[in-house]
mmCIF file of C-alpha atoms in Angstrom:
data_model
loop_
_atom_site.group_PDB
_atom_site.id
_atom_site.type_symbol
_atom_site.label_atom_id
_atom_site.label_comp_id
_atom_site.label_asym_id
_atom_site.label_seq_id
_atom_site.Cartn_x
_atom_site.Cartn_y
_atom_site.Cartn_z
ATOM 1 C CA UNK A 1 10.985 -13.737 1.695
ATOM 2 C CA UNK A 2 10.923 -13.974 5.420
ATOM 3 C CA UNK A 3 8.212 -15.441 7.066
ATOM 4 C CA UNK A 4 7.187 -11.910 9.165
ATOM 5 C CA UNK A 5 6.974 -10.194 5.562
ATOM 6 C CA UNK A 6 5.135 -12.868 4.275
ATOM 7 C CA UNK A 7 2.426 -12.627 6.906
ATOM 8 C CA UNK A 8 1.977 -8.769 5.817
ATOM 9 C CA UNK A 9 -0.851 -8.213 3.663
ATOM 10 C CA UNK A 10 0.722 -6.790 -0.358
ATOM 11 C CA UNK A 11 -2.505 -3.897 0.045
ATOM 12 C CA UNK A 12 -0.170 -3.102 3.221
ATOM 13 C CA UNK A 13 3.229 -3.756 2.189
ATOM 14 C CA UNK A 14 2.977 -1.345 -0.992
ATOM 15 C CA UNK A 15 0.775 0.714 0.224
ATOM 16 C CA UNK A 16 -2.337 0.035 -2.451
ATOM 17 C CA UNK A 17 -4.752 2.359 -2.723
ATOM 18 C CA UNK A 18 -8.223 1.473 -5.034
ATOM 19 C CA UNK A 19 -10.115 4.530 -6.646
ATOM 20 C CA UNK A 20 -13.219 4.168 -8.538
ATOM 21 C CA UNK A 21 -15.182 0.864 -10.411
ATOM 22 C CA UNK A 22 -16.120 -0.002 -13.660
ATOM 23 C CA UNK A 23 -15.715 -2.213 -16.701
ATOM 24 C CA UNK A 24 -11.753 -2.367 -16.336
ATOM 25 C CA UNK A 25 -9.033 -2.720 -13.741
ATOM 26 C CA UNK A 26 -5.932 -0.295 -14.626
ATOM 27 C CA UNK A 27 -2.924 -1.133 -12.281
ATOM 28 C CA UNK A 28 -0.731 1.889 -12.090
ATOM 29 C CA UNK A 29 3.083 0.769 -11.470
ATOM 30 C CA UNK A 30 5.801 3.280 -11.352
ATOM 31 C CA UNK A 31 9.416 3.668 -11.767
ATOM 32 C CA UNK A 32 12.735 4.452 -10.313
ATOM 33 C CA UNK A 33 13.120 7.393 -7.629
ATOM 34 C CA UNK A 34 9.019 7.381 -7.634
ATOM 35 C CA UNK A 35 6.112 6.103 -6.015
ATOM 36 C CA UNK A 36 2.315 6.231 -7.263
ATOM 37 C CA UNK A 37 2.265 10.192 -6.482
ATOM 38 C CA UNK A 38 4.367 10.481 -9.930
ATOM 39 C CA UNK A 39 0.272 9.518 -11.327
ATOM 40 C CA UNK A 40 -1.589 12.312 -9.343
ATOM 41 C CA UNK A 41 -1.731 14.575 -12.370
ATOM 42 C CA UNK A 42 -3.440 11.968 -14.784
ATOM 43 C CA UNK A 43 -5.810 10.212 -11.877
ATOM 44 C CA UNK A 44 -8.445 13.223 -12.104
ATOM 45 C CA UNK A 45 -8.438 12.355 -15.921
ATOM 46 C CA UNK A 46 -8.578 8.592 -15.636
ATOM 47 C CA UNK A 47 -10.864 8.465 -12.916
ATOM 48 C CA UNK A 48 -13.386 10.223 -15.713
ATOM 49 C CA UNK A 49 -13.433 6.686 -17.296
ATOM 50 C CA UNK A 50 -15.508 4.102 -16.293
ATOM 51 C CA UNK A 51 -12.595 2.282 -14.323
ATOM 52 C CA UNK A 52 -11.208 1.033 -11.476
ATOM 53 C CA UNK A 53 -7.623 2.058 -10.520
ATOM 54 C CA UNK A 54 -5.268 0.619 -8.128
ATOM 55 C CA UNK A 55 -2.414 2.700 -7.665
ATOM 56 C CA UNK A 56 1.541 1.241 -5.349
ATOM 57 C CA UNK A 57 4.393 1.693 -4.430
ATOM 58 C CA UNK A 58 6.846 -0.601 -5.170
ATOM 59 C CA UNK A 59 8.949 -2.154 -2.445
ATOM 60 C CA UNK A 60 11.399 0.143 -1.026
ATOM 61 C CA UNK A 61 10.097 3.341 -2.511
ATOM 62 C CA UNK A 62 7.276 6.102 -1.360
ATOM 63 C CA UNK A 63 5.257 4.604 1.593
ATOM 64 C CA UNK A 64 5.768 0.743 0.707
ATOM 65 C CA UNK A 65 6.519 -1.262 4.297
ATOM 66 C CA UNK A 66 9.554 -2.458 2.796
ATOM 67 C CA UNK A 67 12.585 -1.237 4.734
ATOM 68 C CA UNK A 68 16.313 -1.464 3.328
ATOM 69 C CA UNK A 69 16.982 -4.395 5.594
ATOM 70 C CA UNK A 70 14.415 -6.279 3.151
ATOM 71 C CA UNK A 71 17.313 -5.676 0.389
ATOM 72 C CA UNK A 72 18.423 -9.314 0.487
ATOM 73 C CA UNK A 73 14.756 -10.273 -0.466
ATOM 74 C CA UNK A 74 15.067 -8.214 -3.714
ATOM 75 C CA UNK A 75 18.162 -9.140 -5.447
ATOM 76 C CA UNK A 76 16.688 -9.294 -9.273
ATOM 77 C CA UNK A 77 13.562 -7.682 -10.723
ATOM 78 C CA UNK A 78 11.789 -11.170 -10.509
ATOM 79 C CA UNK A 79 11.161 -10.462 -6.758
ATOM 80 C CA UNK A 80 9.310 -7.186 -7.507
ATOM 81 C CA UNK A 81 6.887 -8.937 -9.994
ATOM 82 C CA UNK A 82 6.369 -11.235 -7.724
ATOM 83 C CA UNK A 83 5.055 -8.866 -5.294
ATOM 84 C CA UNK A 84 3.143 -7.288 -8.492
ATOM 85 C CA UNK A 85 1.457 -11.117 -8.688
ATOM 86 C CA UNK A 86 0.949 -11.554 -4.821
ATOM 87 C CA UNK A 87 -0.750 -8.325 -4.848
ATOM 88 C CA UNK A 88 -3.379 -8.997 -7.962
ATOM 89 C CA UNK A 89 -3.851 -12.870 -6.253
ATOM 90 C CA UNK A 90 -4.558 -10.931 -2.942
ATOM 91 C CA UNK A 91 -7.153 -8.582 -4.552
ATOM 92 C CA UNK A 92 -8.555 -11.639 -6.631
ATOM 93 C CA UNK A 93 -7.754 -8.852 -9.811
ATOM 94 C CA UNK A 94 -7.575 -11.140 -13.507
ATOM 95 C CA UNK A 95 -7.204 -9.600 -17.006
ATOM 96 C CA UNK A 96 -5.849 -6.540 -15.757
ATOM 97 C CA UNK A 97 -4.716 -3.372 -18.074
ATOM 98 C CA UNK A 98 -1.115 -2.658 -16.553
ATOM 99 C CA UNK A 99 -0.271 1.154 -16.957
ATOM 100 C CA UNK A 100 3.459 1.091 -16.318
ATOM 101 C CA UNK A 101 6.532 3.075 -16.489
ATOM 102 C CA UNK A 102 10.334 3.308 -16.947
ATOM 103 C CA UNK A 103 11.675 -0.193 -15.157
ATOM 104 C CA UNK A 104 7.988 -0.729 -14.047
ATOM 105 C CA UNK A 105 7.287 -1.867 -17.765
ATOM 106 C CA UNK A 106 10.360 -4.690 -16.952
ATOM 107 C CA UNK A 107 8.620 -5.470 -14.000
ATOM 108 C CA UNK A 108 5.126 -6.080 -15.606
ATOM 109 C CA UNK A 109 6.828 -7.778 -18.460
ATOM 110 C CA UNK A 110 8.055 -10.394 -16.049
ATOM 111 C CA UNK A 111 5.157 -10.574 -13.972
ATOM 112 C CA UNK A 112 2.751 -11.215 -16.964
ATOM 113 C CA UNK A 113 5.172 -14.013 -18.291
ATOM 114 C CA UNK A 114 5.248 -15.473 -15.079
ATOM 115 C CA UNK A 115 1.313 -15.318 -15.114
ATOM 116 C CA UNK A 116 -0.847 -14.583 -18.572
ATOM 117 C CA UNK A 117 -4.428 -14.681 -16.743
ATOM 118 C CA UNK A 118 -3.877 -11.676 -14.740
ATOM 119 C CA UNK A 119 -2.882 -9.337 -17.988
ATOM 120 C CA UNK A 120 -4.959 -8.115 -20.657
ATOM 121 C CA UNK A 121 -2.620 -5.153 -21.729
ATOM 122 C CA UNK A 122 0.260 -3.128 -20.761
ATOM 123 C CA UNK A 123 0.449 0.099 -21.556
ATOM 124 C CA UNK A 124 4.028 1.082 -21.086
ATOM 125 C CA UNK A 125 5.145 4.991 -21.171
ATOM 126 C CA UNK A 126 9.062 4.942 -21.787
ATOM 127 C CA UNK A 127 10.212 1.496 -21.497
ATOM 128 C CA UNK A 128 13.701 -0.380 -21.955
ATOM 129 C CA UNK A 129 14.061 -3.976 -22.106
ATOM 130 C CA UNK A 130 18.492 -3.167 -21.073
ATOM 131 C CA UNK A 131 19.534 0.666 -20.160
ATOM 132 C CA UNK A 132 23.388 -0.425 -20.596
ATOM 133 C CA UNK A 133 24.716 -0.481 -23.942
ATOM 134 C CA UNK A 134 25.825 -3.721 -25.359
ATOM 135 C CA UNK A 135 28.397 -3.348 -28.368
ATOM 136 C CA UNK A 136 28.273 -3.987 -31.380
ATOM 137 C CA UNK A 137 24.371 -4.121 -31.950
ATOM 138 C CA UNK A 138 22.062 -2.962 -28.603
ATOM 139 C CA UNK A 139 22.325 1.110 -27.745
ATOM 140 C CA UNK A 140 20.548 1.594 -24.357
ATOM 141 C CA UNK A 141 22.005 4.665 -23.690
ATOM 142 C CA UNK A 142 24.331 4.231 -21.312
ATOM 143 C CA UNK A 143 27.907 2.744 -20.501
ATOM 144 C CA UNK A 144 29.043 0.526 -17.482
ATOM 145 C CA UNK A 145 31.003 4.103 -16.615
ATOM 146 C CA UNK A 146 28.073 6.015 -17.006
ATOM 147 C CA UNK A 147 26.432 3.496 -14.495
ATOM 148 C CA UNK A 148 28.843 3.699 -12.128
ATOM 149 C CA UNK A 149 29.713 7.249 -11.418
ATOM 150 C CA UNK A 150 25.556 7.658 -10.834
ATOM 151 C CA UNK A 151 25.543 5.339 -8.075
ATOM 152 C CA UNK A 152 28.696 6.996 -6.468
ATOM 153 C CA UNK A 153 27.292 10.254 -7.008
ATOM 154 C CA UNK A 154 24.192 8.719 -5.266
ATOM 155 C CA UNK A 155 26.083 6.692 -2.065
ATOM 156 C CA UNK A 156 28.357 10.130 -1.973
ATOM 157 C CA UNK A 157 25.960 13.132 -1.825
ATOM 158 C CA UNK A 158 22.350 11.955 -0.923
ATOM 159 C CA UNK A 159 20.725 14.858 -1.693
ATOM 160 C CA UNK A 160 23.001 16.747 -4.556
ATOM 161 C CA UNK A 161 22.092 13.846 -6.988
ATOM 162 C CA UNK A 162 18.319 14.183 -6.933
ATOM 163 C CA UNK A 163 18.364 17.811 -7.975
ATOM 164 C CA UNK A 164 21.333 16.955 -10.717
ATOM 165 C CA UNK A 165 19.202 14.160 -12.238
ATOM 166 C CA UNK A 166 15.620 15.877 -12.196
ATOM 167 C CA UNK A 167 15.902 18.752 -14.750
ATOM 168 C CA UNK A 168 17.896 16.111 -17.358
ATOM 169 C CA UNK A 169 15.105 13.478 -17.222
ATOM 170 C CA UNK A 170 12.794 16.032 -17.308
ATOM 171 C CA UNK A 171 14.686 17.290 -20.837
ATOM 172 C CA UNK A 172 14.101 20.258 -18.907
ATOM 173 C CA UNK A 173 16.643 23.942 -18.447
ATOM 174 C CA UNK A 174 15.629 25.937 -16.504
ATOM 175 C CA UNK A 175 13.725 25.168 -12.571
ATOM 176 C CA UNK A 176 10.066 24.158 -12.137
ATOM 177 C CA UNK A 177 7.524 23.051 -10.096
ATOM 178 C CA UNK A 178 8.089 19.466 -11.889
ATOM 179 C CA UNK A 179 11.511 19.880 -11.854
ATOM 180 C CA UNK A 180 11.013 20.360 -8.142
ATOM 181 C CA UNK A 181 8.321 17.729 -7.324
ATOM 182 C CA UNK A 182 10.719 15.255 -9.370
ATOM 183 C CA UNK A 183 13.403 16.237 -7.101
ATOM 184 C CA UNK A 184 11.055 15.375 -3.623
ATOM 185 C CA UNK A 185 10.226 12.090 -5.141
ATOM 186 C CA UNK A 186 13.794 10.509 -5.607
ATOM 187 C CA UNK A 187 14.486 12.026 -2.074
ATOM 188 C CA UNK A 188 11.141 10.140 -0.675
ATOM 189 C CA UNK A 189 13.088 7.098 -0.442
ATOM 190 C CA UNK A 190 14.717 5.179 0.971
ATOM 191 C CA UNK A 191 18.583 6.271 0.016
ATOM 192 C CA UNK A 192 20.173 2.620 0.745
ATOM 193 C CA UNK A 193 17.158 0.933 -1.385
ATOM 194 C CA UNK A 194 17.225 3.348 -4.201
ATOM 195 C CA UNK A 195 21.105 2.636 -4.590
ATOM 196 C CA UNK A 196 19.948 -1.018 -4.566
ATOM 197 C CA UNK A 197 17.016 -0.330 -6.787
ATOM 198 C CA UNK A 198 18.937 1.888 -9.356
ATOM 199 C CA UNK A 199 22.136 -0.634 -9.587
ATOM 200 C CA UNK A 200 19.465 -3.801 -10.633
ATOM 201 C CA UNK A 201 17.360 -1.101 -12.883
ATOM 202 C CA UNK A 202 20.545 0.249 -14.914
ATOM 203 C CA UNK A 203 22.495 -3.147 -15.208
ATOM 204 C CA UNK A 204 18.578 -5.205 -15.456
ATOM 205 C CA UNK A 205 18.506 -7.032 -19.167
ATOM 206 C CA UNK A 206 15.250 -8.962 -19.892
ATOM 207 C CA UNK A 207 16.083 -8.902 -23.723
ATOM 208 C CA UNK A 208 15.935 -12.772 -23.710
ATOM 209 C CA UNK A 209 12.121 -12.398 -22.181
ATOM 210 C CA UNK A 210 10.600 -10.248 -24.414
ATOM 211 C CA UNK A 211 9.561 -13.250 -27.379
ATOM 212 C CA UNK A 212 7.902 -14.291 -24.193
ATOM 213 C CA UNK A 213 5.339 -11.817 -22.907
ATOM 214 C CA UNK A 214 2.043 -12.854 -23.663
ATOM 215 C CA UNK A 215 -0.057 -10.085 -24.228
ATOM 216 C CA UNK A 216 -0.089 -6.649 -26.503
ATOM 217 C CA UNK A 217 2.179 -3.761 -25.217
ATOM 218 C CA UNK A 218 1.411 -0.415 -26.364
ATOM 219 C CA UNK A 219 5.023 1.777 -26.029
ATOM 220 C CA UNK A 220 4.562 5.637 -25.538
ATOM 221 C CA UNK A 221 7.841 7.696 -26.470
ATOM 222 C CA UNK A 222 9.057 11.055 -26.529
ATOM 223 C CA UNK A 223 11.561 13.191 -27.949
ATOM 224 C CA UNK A 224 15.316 14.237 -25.794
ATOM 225 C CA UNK A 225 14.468 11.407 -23.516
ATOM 226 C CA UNK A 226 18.009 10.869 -21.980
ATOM 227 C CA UNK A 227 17.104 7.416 -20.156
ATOM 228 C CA UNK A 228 15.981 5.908 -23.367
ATOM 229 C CA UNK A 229 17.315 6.217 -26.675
ATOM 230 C CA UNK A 230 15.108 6.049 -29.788
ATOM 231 C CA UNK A 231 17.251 2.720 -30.467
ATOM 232 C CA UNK A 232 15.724 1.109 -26.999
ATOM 233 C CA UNK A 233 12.007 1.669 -28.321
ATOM 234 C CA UNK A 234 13.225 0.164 -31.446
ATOM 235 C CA UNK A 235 14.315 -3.253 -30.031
ATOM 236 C CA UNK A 236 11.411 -3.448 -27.976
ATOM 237 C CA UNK A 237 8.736 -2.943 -30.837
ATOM 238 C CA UNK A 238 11.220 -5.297 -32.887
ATOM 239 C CA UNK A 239 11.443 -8.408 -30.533
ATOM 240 C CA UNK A 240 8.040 -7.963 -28.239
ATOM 241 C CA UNK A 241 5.356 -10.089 -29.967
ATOM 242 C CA UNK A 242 2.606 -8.075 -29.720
ATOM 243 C CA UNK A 243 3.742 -4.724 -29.948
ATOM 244 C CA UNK A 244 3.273 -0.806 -31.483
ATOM 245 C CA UNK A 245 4.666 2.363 -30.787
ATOM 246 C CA UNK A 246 2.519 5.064 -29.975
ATOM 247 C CA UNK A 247 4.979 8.616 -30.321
ATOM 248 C CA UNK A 248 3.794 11.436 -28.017
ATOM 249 C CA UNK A 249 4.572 14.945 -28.884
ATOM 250 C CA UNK A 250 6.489 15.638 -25.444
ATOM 251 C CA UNK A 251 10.214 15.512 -24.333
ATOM 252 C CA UNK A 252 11.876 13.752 -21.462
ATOM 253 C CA UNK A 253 11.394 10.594 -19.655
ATOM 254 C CA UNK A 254 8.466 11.137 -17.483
ATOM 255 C CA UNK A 255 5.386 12.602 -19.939
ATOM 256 C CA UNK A 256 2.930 12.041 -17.298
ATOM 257 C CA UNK A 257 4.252 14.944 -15.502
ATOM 258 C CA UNK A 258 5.054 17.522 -17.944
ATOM 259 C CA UNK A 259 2.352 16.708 -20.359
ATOM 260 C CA UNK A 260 -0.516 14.707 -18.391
ATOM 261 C CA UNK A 261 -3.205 15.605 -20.851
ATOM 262 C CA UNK A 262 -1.767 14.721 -23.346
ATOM 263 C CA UNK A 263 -0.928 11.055 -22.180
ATOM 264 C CA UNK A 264 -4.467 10.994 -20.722
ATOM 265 C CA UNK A 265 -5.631 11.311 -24.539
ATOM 266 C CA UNK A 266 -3.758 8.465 -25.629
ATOM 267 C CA UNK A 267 -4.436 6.285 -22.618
ATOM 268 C CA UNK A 268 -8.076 7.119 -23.666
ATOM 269 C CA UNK A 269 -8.125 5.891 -26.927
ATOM 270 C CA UNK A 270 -5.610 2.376 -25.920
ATOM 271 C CA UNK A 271 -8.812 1.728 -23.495
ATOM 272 C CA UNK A 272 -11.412 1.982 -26.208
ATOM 273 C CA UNK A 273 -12.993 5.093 -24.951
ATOM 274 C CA UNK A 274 -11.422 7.763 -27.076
ATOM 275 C CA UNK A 275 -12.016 11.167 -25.732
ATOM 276 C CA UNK A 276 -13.759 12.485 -23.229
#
């Protein structure tokens, strides 16, 4: 990290906002193509909880001060959770629930290994520990081809790829306003750091970190979810010390936005409050 973007505050440089107080901290992280807007739907539900929410964007996507000649300074998923840890040191945050999704479960993962005291939970909607499939006994989902003709599609038409991918994540057919607001988000970015961002997410593999994360992950899944394979959720709950499944009754790889209420329930009950 260079010394001018060390000097930037972390509640700056990703854009942090805080909403509410209470008992518990939830830190909201997000994943590829997004930026803390993909949580607007379920913040009017959480924020009926007695806790305190602190919502980001990670470097290089939504409104993060991160610009794509800050790539260099990313070159693993290590040097986001970092940021994840200077931010919760900054804020003086300890024993934090971590609601995270797609790569942003990785990303806590790492950040929690790195440092236990500042992670009570992580509640993680749709993770993967390796999106790439690795023969004969991991099925991620997806092959070094499949990889590859994404980010050409993505350095090659800027804008065609966002509205290809949106509806297929989504497990979705026909157009929507989610399908839509999906779309806006992968187009919010930055389009050189996204290609950066998406080669390290679909080639990442923390498979040899997972004995090692020190606290109880709760893994939400859905059905047709094209990013993560039933298999993925598998390995995770196999090799993660401290881990359950929780199934949702919902398709696609982003549940907080076609069925928020119904991942607000579940949040509920992982945060000891049931429902409200």
């Amino acid at each position: 990290m260079s010394v001018g973007q060390a000097l930037v505050p972390m509640m700056h440089k990703l854009n942090v906002r805080v909403l509410g107080s209470g008992e518990q901290t939830l830190v909201l992280v997000h994943g590829f193509g997004c930026d803390q807007q993909i949580w607007q739907k379920l913040i009017p539900l959480l924020q009926l909880l007695p806790v305190k929410l602190v919502l980001l964007d990670l470097p290089g996507c939504g409104n993060s001060r991160v610009s794509e000649e800050a790539i260099a300074e990313y070159p693993t998923l290590q040097a986001f959770a970092d940021d994840l840890l200077a931010l919760l040191a900054e804020l003086e945050l300890s024993a934090v629930t971590l609601l995270a999704h797609s790569i942003g479960c990785a990303i806590g993962m790492l950040a929690a290994i790195q440092a236990p005291q500042r992670f009570r939970h992580i509640l993680a909607i749709t993770p993967s520990a390796r999106y790439q499939n690795a023969a004969p006994d991991y099925f991620g989902g997806f092959e070094a081809a499949d990889i590859e003709q994404l980010l050409q599609l993505m350095a090659q038409n800027q804008f065609g790829w966002a509205g290809l991918l949106a509806p297929q994540v989504l497990a979705q057919t026909e157009p929507s306003a989610v399908t839509e607001q999906l779309t806006q988000s992968f187009l919010h970015n930055n389009p050189a750091f996204s290609r950066h961002f998406a080669r390290l997410v679909f080639y990442a593999d923390i498979r040899a970190s997972l004995p090692l994360v020190p606290v109880p992950v709760s893994i939400f899944y859905t059905q047709a979810d094209m990013i993560v394979p039933q298999q993925a959720i598998d390995y995770l709950v196999a090799h993660l010390p401290q881990a359950r499944a929780v199934p949702l009754a919902a398709r696609g790889h982003y549940p907080q936005l076609t069925h928020p209420d119904l991942v607000a329930q579940q949040l509920m009950r992982e945060l000891g409050y049931g429902l409200v």
